[in-house]
Coordinates of C-alpha atoms and ligand atoms in Angstrom, one line a residue:
M1 CA 6.4 -1.0 7.0
D2 CA 4.7 1.6 4.8
S3 CA 1.7 0.8 2.8
P4 CA 2.8 -0.8 -0.5
S5 CA 1.9 2.2 -2.7
S6 CA 4.5 4.3 -0.9
L7 CA 7.4 2.0 -1.9
A8 CA 8.7 1.2 -5.3
I9 CA 11.5 -1.2 -6.0
V10 CA 13.8 -0.4 -9.0
I11 CA 16.0 -3.3 -10.3
M12 CA 18.9 -2.0 -12.4
A13 CA 19.2 -4.5 -15.3
A14 CA 20.3 -2.5 -18.3
G15 CA 24.0 -3.2 -18.3
K16 CA 25.7 -5.3 -20.9
G17 CA 27.9 -7.3 -18.6
T18 CA 31.1 -6.6 -20.5
R19 CA 33.2 -8.6 -18.1
L20 CA 31.2 -11.8 -19.0
K21 CA 32.4 -11.7 -22.6
S22 CA 29.0 -13.1 -23.6
Q23 CA 26.4 -12.3 -26.3
R24 CA 23.7 -12.9 -23.8
P25 CA 22.8 -9.9 -21.5
K26 CA 24.2 -10.4 -18.0
V27 CA 20.8 -10.5 -16.2
L28 CA 19.6 -13.3 -18.5
H29 CA 22.4 -15.7 -17.5
E30 CA 21.2 -18.5 -15.4
I31 CA 22.1 -19.8 -12.0
G32 CA 20.2 -22.5 -10.2
G33 CA 18.2 -22.9 -13.3
K34 CA 16.7 -19.4 -13.4
T35 CA 17.9 -16.1 -14.8
L36 CA 19.7 -13.7 -12.5
L37 CA 16.8 -11.2 -13.1
S38 CA 14.1 -13.6 -12.2
H39 CA 15.8 -14.4 -8.9
V40 CA 15.9 -10.7 -8.0
I41 CA 12.2 -10.2 -9.1
A42 CA 11.2 -13.2 -7.0
A43 CA 12.7 -11.5 -3.9
A44 CA 11.3 -8.1 -4.8
S45 CA 7.8 -9.6 -5.3
Q46 CA 7.7 -10.6 -1.7
I47 CA 8.0 -7.0 -0.6
V48 CA 5.8 -5.1 -3.1
A49 CA 3.3 -5.9 -5.8
P50 CA 4.7 -6.6 -9.3
A51 CA 3.1 -3.3 -10.5
D52 CA 5.5 -1.4 -8.1
I53 CA 8.6 -3.1 -9.4
Y54 CA 10.4 -1.3 -12.2
A55 CA 13.2 -3.0 -14.1
V56 CA 15.6 -0.7 -15.9
V57 CA 16.4 -2.4 -19.2
G58 CA 18.6 -1.3 -22.0
H59 CA 21.1 -3.7 -23.5
Q60 CA 19.0 -6.2 -25.6
A61 CA 15.9 -4.7 -23.8
D62 CA 13.4 -6.6 -25.8
K63 CA 14.9 -10.0 -24.9
V64 CA 15.2 -9.1 -21.2
K65 CA 11.5 -7.9 -21.2
A66 CA 10.2 -11.0 -22.9
A67 CA 12.1 -13.2 -20.5
V68 CA 10.4 -11.8 -17.4
A69 CA 7.1 -10.3 -18.9
A70 CA 5.0 -13.0 -17.2
T71 CA 5.9 -11.7 -13.8
G72 CA 3.8 -8.6 -14.4
I73 CA 6.5 -6.1 -13.4
R74 CA 7.0 -2.8 -15.2
F75 CA 9.9 -1.6 -17.3
V76 CA 11.8 1.6 -17.8
E77 CA 14.1 2.0 -20.8
Q78 CA 17.7 3.2 -20.4
L79 CA 18.6 3.4 -24.1
E80 CA 22.3 4.3 -23.5
Q81 CA 23.9 2.8 -20.4
R82 CA 25.6 5.7 -18.8
G83 CA 26.0 4.3 -15.4
T84 CA 23.9 3.3 -12.3
G85 CA 23.0 6.9 -11.5
H86 CA 21.8 7.4 -15.1
A87 CA 19.7 4.2 -14.7
I88 CA 17.8 5.8 -11.8
E89 CA 17.5 9.1 -13.8
C90 CA 15.7 7.1 -16.4
A91 CA 13.3 5.8 -13.7
R92 CA 12.6 9.3 -12.5
E93 CA 9.0 9.6 -13.7
A94 CA 8.2 6.0 -12.7
I95 CA 9.2 6.5 -9.1
A96 CA 8.2 10.2 -8.5
G97 CA 4.9 9.3 -7.0
Y98 CA 6.3 6.9 -4.3
E99 CA 7.5 8.1 -0.9
N100 CA 10.5 5.7 -0.9
V101 CA 12.4 3.6 -3.4
V102 CA 14.6 0.5 -2.9
V103 CA 17.2 -0.1 -5.5
L104 CA 18.4 -3.6 -6.3
S105 CA 21.0 -4.8 -8.8
G106 CA 19.8 -7.3 -11.5
D107 CA 23.2 -9.0 -11.2
A108 CA 23.0 -9.8 -7.4
P109 CA 20.6 -12.7 -7.6
L110 CA 21.1 -14.2 -4.1
V111 CA 19.5 -11.2 -2.4
K112 CA 16.8 -12.4 0.1
A113 CA 13.4 -10.6 0.6
R114 CA 14.0 -10.6 4.4
T115 CA 17.3 -8.6 3.8
V116 CA 15.5 -6.1 1.6
A117 CA 12.7 -5.8 4.3
A118 CA 15.3 -5.3 7.0
L119 CA 17.1 -2.6 5.1
F120 CA 13.9 -0.8 4.5
A121 CA 12.8 -1.0 8.2
F122 CA 16.3 0.3 9.2
H123 CA 16.0 3.1 6.6
Q124 CA 12.6 4.1 8.0
A125 CA 13.8 3.9 11.7
Q126 CA 16.8 6.0 10.8
K127 CA 14.7 8.6 9.0
A128 CA 17.5 8.6 6.4
A129 CA 17.4 10.1 2.9
M130 CA 19.7 7.3 1.7
T131 CA 20.6 4.0 3.3
L132 CA 23.1 1.8 1.7
T133 CA 23.9 -1.8 2.6
S134 CA 27.5 -2.5 3.5
A135 CA 29.6 -5.5 4.6
E136 CA 33.2 -6.5 5.2
P137 CA 33.9 -9.4 2.8
D138 CA 37.2 -11.2 2.9
E139 CA 38.1 -9.7 -0.4
P140 CA 37.0 -6.1 -0.8
T141 CA 38.8 -5.4 -4.1
G142 CA 36.5 -4.3 -6.9
Y143 CA 33.7 -2.9 -4.7
G144 CA 33.0 0.7 -3.8
R145 CA 34.2 1.5 -0.2
V146 CA 32.1 3.3 2.4
L147 CA 33.5 6.4 4.1
H148 CA 32.2 7.4 7.6
P149 CA 32.8 10.7 9.3
S150 CA 34.3 8.9 12.3
L151 CA 35.2 5.4 13.5
G152 CA 32.1 3.5 14.6
S153 CA 29.6 5.9 13.1
I154 CA 26.8 4.6 10.9
E155 CA 26.6 7.9 9.1
V156 CA 28.2 7.9 5.6
V157 CA 29.9 10.8 3.9
G158 CA 30.6 9.1 0.6
I159 CA 31.3 6.0 -1.4
I160 CA 34.5 5.7 -3.4
E161 CA 34.7 3.3 -6.3
Q162 CA 37.7 1.0 -6.6
K163 CA 39.4 2.9 -9.4
M164 CA 39.1 6.2 -7.5
L165 CA 40.6 5.0 -4.3
A166 CA 43.6 6.9 -3.0
R167 CA 46.6 4.9 -1.8
D168 CA 45.7 5.3 1.8
Q169 CA 42.1 4.2 1.1
L170 CA 43.1 0.8 -0.4
S171 CA 43.0 -0.7 3.1
L172 CA 39.3 0.3 3.7
R173 CA 37.4 -2.9 4.2
E174 CA 33.8 -1.9 4.4
V175 CA 32.2 -2.1 0.9
N176 CA 29.0 -1.0 -0.7
M177 CA 26.9 -4.1 -1.6
G178 CA 24.8 -2.2 -4.2
L179 CA 21.5 -2.4 -2.4
Y180 CA 19.9 0.9 -1.3
A181 CA 16.9 2.6 0.1
F182 CA 16.1 6.2 -0.7
R183 CA 13.5 8.7 0.3
T184 CA 12.3 9.7 -3.2
A185 CA 12.0 13.4 -2.7
P186 CA 15.7 14.2 -1.7
L187 CA 16.9 11.6 -4.2
L188 CA 15.1 13.3 -7.1
A189 CA 15.9 16.8 -5.8
H190 CA 19.6 16.2 -6.0
L191 CA 19.9 13.6 -8.7
D192 CA 20.9 16.2 -11.3
K193 CA 24.1 16.9 -9.4
L194 CA 25.7 13.6 -10.6
T195 CA 28.6 14.1 -12.9
A196 CA 30.6 11.7 -15.1
D197 CA 33.8 12.9 -13.6
N198 CA 35.4 9.5 -13.1
P199 CA 37.6 6.9 -14.9
H200 CA 34.5 5.3 -16.6
G201 CA 32.9 8.6 -17.6
E202 CA 29.6 7.2 -16.0
L203 CA 27.0 8.7 -13.7
Y204 CA 27.6 6.7 -10.5
L205 CA 24.5 6.2 -8.2
T206 CA 27.1 5.8 -5.4
D207 CA 28.0 9.5 -5.7
M208 CA 24.5 10.3 -4.2
A209 CA 26.0 9.4 -0.8
H210 CA 28.3 12.3 -0.9
I211 CA 25.9 14.6 -2.7
L212 CA 23.1 14.0 -0.2
H213 CA 25.4 14.3 2.8
A214 CA 26.8 17.6 1.5
A215 CA 23.2 18.8 1.1
G216 CA 22.6 18.2 4.8
E217 CA 20.6 15.0 4.3
R218 CA 21.1 11.9 6.5
V219 CA 23.0 9.0 4.8
V220 CA 23.6 5.8 6.8
A221 CA 25.0 2.4 6.3
F222 CA 23.0 -0.8 7.1
K223 CA 25.8 -3.2 7.8
V224 CA 25.1 -6.9 7.2
P225 CA 27.1 -9.7 8.9
D226 CA 27.1 -12.1 5.9
P227 CA 27.8 -10.4 2.6
S228 CA 27.4 -13.6 0.5
E229 CA 23.8 -13.0 -0.5
L230 CA 24.6 -9.6 -2.0
L231 CA 27.5 -10.9 -4.1
G232 CA 27.4 -9.9 -7.8
A233 CA 27.9 -12.0 -10.9
N234 CA 30.3 -9.8 -12.8
T235 CA 32.5 -12.5 -14.2
M236 CA 31.8 -16.0 -15.3
A237 CA 33.8 -17.3 -12.4
E238 CA 31.6 -15.2 -10.0
M239 CA 28.5 -16.5 -11.8
M240 CA 29.5 -20.1 -11.3
A241 CA 30.3 -19.5 -7.6
L242 CA 26.8 -18.1 -7.1
D243 CA 25.3 -21.1 -9.0
D244 CA 27.3 -23.4 -6.7
A245 CA 26.0 -21.5 -3.6
L246 CA 22.4 -21.7 -4.8
R247 CA 22.6 -25.4 -5.6
T248 CA 24.4 -26.2 -2.4
A249 CA 21.6 -24.4 -0.6
S250 CA 19.0 -26.4 -2.5
A251 CA 20.7 -29.7 -1.6
H252 CA 20.9 -28.6 2.1
R253 CA 17.2 -27.6 2.1
L254 CA 16.3 -31.0 0.9
M255 CA 18.6 -32.8 3.3
A256 CA 17.1 -30.8 6.1
A257 CA 13.7 -32.2 5.0
G258 CA 14.9 -35.8 5.3
V259 CA 16.2 -36.5 1.8
T260 CA 19.4 -38.5 1.5
I261 CA 21.8 -37.0 -1.1
F262 CA 25.0 -38.8 -1.6
R263 CA 27.8 -36.5 -2.7
P264 CA 25.5 -33.5 -2.9
E265 CA 28.3 -31.4 -4.4
T266 CA 28.0 -33.5 -7.6
C267 CA 24.2 -32.9 -7.9
V268 CA 22.5 -30.1 -9.8
I269 CA 19.2 -29.2 -8.0
D270 CA 17.2 -26.2 -9.0
A271 CA 15.8 -23.8 -6.4
E272 CA 12.2 -24.8 -6.8
V273 CA 12.6 -28.6 -6.8
E274 CA 10.7 -30.4 -4.0
V275 CA 11.6 -33.9 -2.7
A276 CA 9.9 -35.7 0.2
A277 CA 11.6 -37.5 3.1
D278 CA 13.3 -40.9 2.7
T279 CA 14.0 -40.4 -1.0
V280 CA 17.6 -41.3 -1.9
I281 CA 19.4 -39.3 -4.5
E282 CA 22.7 -40.8 -5.8
P283 CA 25.7 -38.8 -7.0
F284 CA 25.6 -36.9 -10.3
V285 CA 21.8 -36.5 -10.5
Q286 CA 20.2 -33.4 -11.9
L287 CA 16.7 -32.3 -10.7
L288 CA 15.6 -29.3 -12.7
G289 CA 12.7 -26.8 -13.1
S290 CA 9.5 -27.6 -11.2
T291 CA 10.3 -31.2 -10.5
R292 CA 8.5 -32.7 -7.5
I293 CA 9.5 -36.1 -6.1
G294 CA 7.6 -38.1 -3.5
A295 CA 8.8 -40.1 -0.5
A296 CA 11.0 -43.2 -0.5
C297 CA 12.0 -42.9 -4.1
R298 CA 15.5 -43.8 -5.4
I299 CA 17.1 -41.7 -8.1
R300 CA 20.2 -43.5 -9.3
S301 CA 23.3 -41.8 -10.8
Y302 CA 23.4 -39.7 -14.0
S303 CA 19.7 -39.3 -14.3
V304 CA 18.4 -35.9 -15.4
I305 CA 14.8 -35.1 -14.4
E306 CA 13.2 -31.9 -15.5
N307 CA 9.7 -30.6 -14.8
C308 CA 8.4 -34.0 -13.7
T309 CA 6.2 -35.2 -10.9
L310 CA 7.1 -38.5 -9.3
A311 CA 4.8 -40.0 -6.6
D312 CA 6.1 -42.2 -3.7
N313 CA 8.3 -45.3 -4.1
V314 CA 9.4 -44.6 -7.7
L315 CA 12.7 -46.1 -8.8
V316 CA 14.6 -44.3 -11.5
R317 CA 17.6 -46.4 -12.4
Q318 CA 20.9 -45.0 -13.9
S319 CA 21.1 -42.6 -16.8
C320 CA 17.5 -41.8 -17.5
V321 CA 16.4 -38.5 -19.1
L322 CA 12.8 -37.6 -17.9
T323 CA 11.1 -34.5 -19.0
G324 CA 7.7 -33.0 -18.5
S325 CA 6.0 -36.1 -17.3
S326 CA 4.2 -37.7 -14.3
I327 CA 5.1 -41.0 -12.8
A328 CA 2.7 -42.7 -10.3
A329 CA 3.7 -44.7 -7.1
G330 CA 5.8 -47.8 -7.3
A331 CA 6.8 -47.4 -10.9
S332 CA 10.4 -48.3 -12.0
I333 CA 12.1 -46.6 -14.9
G334 CA 15.3 -47.4 -16.7
P335 CA 18.3 -47.7 -16.8
F336 CA 18.7 -45.6 -20.0
A337 CA 15.1 -44.6 -20.5
H338 CA 14.1 -41.5 -22.4
M339 CA 10.8 -40.0 -21.4
R340 CA 9.8 -37.0 -23.5
P341 CA 7.1 -34.5 -22.5
G342 CA 3.5 -35.5 -21.9
C343 CA 3.8 -39.0 -20.5
E344 CA 1.6 -40.2 -17.7
I345 CA 3.0 -43.3 -16.2
G346 CA 0.7 -45.3 -13.9
E347 CA 1.3 -47.2 -10.7
E348 CA 3.8 -50.0 -10.8
V349 CA 4.5 -49.6 -14.4
H350 CA 7.9 -50.9 -15.5
I351 CA 9.8 -49.2 -18.2
G352 CA 13.1 -50.8 -18.9
N353 CA 16.3 -50.0 -20.8
F354 CA 16.4 -48.1 -24.1
V355 CA 12.7 -47.4 -24.0
E356 CA 11.6 -44.0 -25.4
T357 CA 8.2 -42.7 -24.6
K358 CA 6.5 -39.5 -25.7
K359 CA 2.9 -38.4 -24.9
A360 CA 2.3 -42.0 -23.8
I361 CA -0.3 -42.9 -21.2
L362 CA 0.6 -46.2 -19.5
H363 CA -2.0 -47.5 -17.1
K364 CA -1.3 -49.4 -13.9
G365 CA 1.1 -52.4 -14.2
V366 CA 2.1 -52.0 -17.9
K367 CA 5.5 -53.5 -18.7
A368 CA 7.7 -52.3 -21.5
G369 CA 11.0 -53.9 -20.6
H370 CA 13.3 -53.3 -23.5
L371 CA 14.2 -51.3 -26.6
S372 CA 10.8 -49.7 -27.5
Y373 CA 9.4 -46.5 -28.9
L374 CA 5.9 -45.7 -27.5
G375 CA 4.7 -42.3 -28.8
D376 CA 1.2 -40.9 -28.9
A377 CA -0.1 -44.0 -27.3
E378 CA -2.5 -45.1 -24.6
I379 CA -1.9 -48.6 -23.1
G380 CA -4.3 -50.3 -20.7
A381 CA -3.6 -51.9 -17.4
N382 CA -1.2 -54.9 -17.1
T383 CA -0.5 -55.0 -20.8
N384 CA 2.9 -56.4 -21.8
I385 CA 4.9 -54.7 -24.4
G386 CA 7.6 -57.0 -25.9
A387 CA 11.2 -56.1 -26.7
G388 CA 11.6 -53.8 -29.7
V389 CA 7.9 -52.9 -30.1
I390 CA 7.4 -49.6 -32.1
T391 CA 4.4 -47.4 -32.3
C392 CA 4.7 -45.9 -35.8
N393 CA 3.0 -42.6 -35.0
Y394 CA 4.1 -40.5 -37.9
D395 CA 3.1 -41.0 -41.5
G396 CA 5.4 -38.3 -42.8
V397 CA 2.8 -35.6 -42.5
R398 CA 0.8 -36.1 -39.4
K399 CA 1.0 -37.8 -36.0
H400 CA -1.5 -40.5 -35.1
T401 CA -2.4 -42.4 -32.0
T402 CA -2.1 -46.0 -31.0
S403 CA -4.6 -47.3 -28.5
I404 CA -4.0 -50.6 -26.7
G405 CA -6.4 -52.2 -24.3
S406 CA -5.7 -53.8 -20.9
D407 CA -4.1 -57.2 -20.3
A408 CA -2.9 -57.4 -23.9
F409 CA 0.3 -58.9 -25.1
I410 CA 2.3 -57.3 -27.9
G411 CA 4.9 -59.7 -29.2
S412 CA 8.5 -58.6 -29.6
D413 CA 9.6 -56.6 -32.6
S414 CA 6.1 -55.7 -33.6
T415 CA 5.3 -52.5 -35.4
L416 CA 1.9 -50.9 -34.7
V417 CA 1.1 -48.5 -37.6
A418 CA -1.1 -45.7 -36.2
P419 CA -3.9 -44.9 -36.1
V420 CA -4.7 -48.4 -34.8
T421 CA -6.6 -49.9 -31.9
I422 CA -5.8 -53.1 -30.2
G423 CA -8.5 -54.5 -27.9
D424 CA -8.3 -55.9 -24.3
E425 CA -6.6 -59.2 -23.9
A426 CA -5.5 -59.3 -27.6
Y427 CA -2.3 -61.0 -28.6
I428 CA 0.0 -59.8 -31.3
G429 CA 2.4 -62.4 -32.7
A430 CA 6.1 -61.4 -32.5
G431 CA 7.4 -59.6 -35.6
S432 CA 4.0 -58.5 -36.8
A433 CA 3.4 -55.2 -38.7
I434 CA -0.1 -54.3 -37.5
T435 CA -2.0 -52.0 -39.8
K436 CA -5.6 -52.9 -38.9
D437 CA -7.5 -52.8 -35.6
V438 CA -7.4 -56.0 -33.6
P439 CA -10.6 -57.0 -31.8
P440 CA -10.5 -57.8 -28.0
G441 CA -9.4 -61.3 -27.1
S442 CA -8.0 -62.2 -30.6
L443 CA -4.6 -63.1 -31.9
A444 CA -3.2 -61.1 -34.7
V445 CA -0.2 -62.3 -36.7
A446 CA 0.9 -60.1 -39.6
R447 CA 4.1 -61.5 -41.0
A448 CA 5.0 -64.0 -43.8
H449 CA 4.4 -67.7 -43.1
Q450 CA 7.5 -69.5 -42.2
V451 CA 8.8 -72.0 -44.8
N452 CA 11.2 -74.8 -43.8
K453 CA 13.0 -76.5 -46.7
E454 CA 14.4 -79.7 -45.3
G455 CA 17.8 -80.9 -46.7
W456 CA 18.3 -77.6 -48.4
V457 CA 21.9 -77.1 -47.1
E458 CA 23.1 -80.5 -48.3
A459 CA 21.5 -80.0 -51.7
R460 CA 23.1 -76.6 -52.1
R461 CA 26.5 -78.0 -51.2
A462 CA 26.2 -80.8 -53.8
R463 CA 25.2 -78.3 -56.5
T464 CA 28.2 -76.0 -55.9
R465 CA 30.6 -79.0 -55.9
K466 CA 29.4 -80.1 -59.3
Q467 CA 29.7 -76.6 -60.8
A468 CA 33.3 -76.3 -59.5
E469 CA 34.1 -79.7 -61.3
V470 CA 32.9 -78.5 -64.7
G471 CA 34.8 -75.1 -64.3
K472 CA 31.7 -72.9 -64.1
P473 CA 31.9 -69.9 -61.9
V474 CA 30.4 -70.8 -58.5
Ligands
LIG501 C1 28.3 -1.3 -8.2 C2 28.7 -0.1 -7.3 C3 29.7 -0.5 -6.3 C4 29.3 -1.7 -5.5 C5 28.9 -2.8 -6.4 C6 28.2 -4.0 -5.6 C7 28.3 1.8 -8.8 C8 29.0 2.9 -9.5 N1 29.1 0.9 -8.2 O1 29.5 -1.6 -9.0 O2 30.0 0.6 -5.4 O3 30.3 -2.1 -4.6 O4 27.9 -2.4 -7.4 O5 28.0 -5.1 -6.5 O6 27.1 1.7 -8.8 N2 23.4 -1.0 -14.7 C9 22.4 -0.4 -15.4 N3 22.7 0.7 -16.2 C10 23.9 1.2 -16.3 C11 25.0 0.6 -15.6 C12 24.7 -0.5 -14.8 O7 21.2 -0.8 -15.4 O8 24.1 2.2 -17.1 C13 23.0 -2.1 -13.9 C14 23.8 -3.4 -14.3 O9 23.1 -4.1 -15.3 C15 23.9 -4.1 -13.0 C16 23.9 -3.0 -11.9 O10 23.4 -1.9 -12.6 O11 22.9 -5.0 -12.8 C17 25.2 -2.7 -11.3 O12 26.1 -2.3 -12.3 P1 27.6 -2.9 -12.3 O13 28.3 -2.4 -13.6 O14 27.6 -4.4 -12.1 O15 28.3 -2.2 -11.1 P2 29.5 -2.7 -10.2 O16 30.7 -2.5 -11.0 O17 29.2 -4.1 -9.8
LIG502 MG1 27.9 -5.6 -10.4

C-alpha cells in the first residue's frame, strides 16, 4: 500500500436522510450502540491516520461534528446538499495534495477496514483512475447499476441510477455499493463535467464512471462476493436490519470465545462489549457501551448493563440496571437492583432486591440485602446493612458522604444523615435516625423510647361504652 500521506479517505455524511423521516441527521442514528458515522470512521482509521480522513458534513453540521470530534478527523462543509458528486467537489481542496482518495458513505456502517484495504490494493494493481465496488445482492432495486463494455469484463463504462434505468436495463443485477477509490488527479481534472441532468437534479458522483471512461481513463469494478457489509441505512427498516446484523455478529463473536448466550436473538450486545469464557447470558439481556464481563459469571434475564466492569464469578440476578460501575469477583447483585454510576463493589458483596446504589464503595463482603438507598457512601468490609437503610446524602443544597467502618451492623430502617461517620464494629439500633458520628465498637440508638401501657385496650373499651350510654358522641 502507498505511504499514508498519499491516501485520503472522504466520508460523505452531509445528507439529510429524507427517507428516515427523522429530525436527527441520518449519520447520527445509532446501530449496535454507536452512530453510523462512528462505525465508518472506526473502519477508515484502520487504513489512514485521522488527519487524513475528511467527513463531508452539511445537514446539522455542528451536531455531526460535535458527535465525532474526539476522533481527530477533519471536516469539509457542504452547505447545500446537491448530491454525492457535489460532496466531493466541496472536498476538492482538502484532497488535492493526495495521490489517491477512497470515498466511503457515512450511511454504510458495516464496511470493514479489510474490504477498504482490498479495494485500494485492487485499484493500485489495476492502475485505474476509478475503481468502484460492486456486488449482486438478491434485491438490486434502488441501487445504481454497473455497465460493462462486454460480458465478463471488469472495465466499467458507466453507472446508471435506479430512476434512470431504461426498461431493458431493469434486469441488470450488478449494483454499485457506493465505495470507491480514485486517482485524485483524473478525478479533479474531470469533476467539473458533472451535470445535474437527472430526476433529482443532483450532481451524481456515480456519473464520474462514464465521464472518466469517455476521457480515456481506466474505470474498473471490484466485485465483492458478500454485499452485506456495504448495505446502506436509507430507511428505518434498513437501519434496524443493520442493527440486527451487528448485534448478531457481536453475539456470535462472544459465543466463539466460549460465552453461553441463550436465545441470542433476544439479546442486545454492543460491538465493543467483551465477555470471558464460561459466562452465561440469559435471554433478553442488554450489554452496552464499554462493558467488560469476566469468566464464569451469570447474567440473568432482563438485566441492562452499560459501561460496567464485572470480574469473574459475578451473579447478576433478574432485572438489574447497572451503569458505569465496577463489580469485583464473587459478588451477587439483584434481583431488581439499580446501580447508578460511580459504584465500586468489592469481592463477595451481596446486593439484594430493590437496593439503589450511587457513588458507593462497598468493600469485601458487605451485605445490603433489601430495600436500601446507598449514595455517596463508603462501607467497610463485612458490614451488614439492614433492610430499608437509607443514606440521606442530600440536604436540599449539597451532597454529603456517609462513611461506615468494617464489621458494623446497621439495623433495619435506619436513616444515616450525612455527613456522618460510623466506626468499625459499631451497631445501629433498628429504626434509628443517626445524625451524629458513632464511635467504633459502640451501639447507637436514636429513636423514641418504647412505652407499653398495660390494660390500655380494655380501659378504652370501657370508656367508649359509658359514653354511648349517656348519649355523648363517641
Ligand atoms: C448511492 C449511489 C448509488 C449506490 C448507493 C449505494 C449516487 C448518486 N448513488 O445512492 O449508485 O448504489 O449509494 O448505497 O451516489 N451525501 C452527501 N451530500 C449530498 C448527498 C449525499 O454527503 O449532497 C451523502 C449521504 O449523507 C450518504 C451518502 O452521501 O451518506 C450517499 O448518499 P445517498 O443519498 O444515501 O445515496 P444513495 O441513494 O444511497
Ligand atoms: Mg445511501
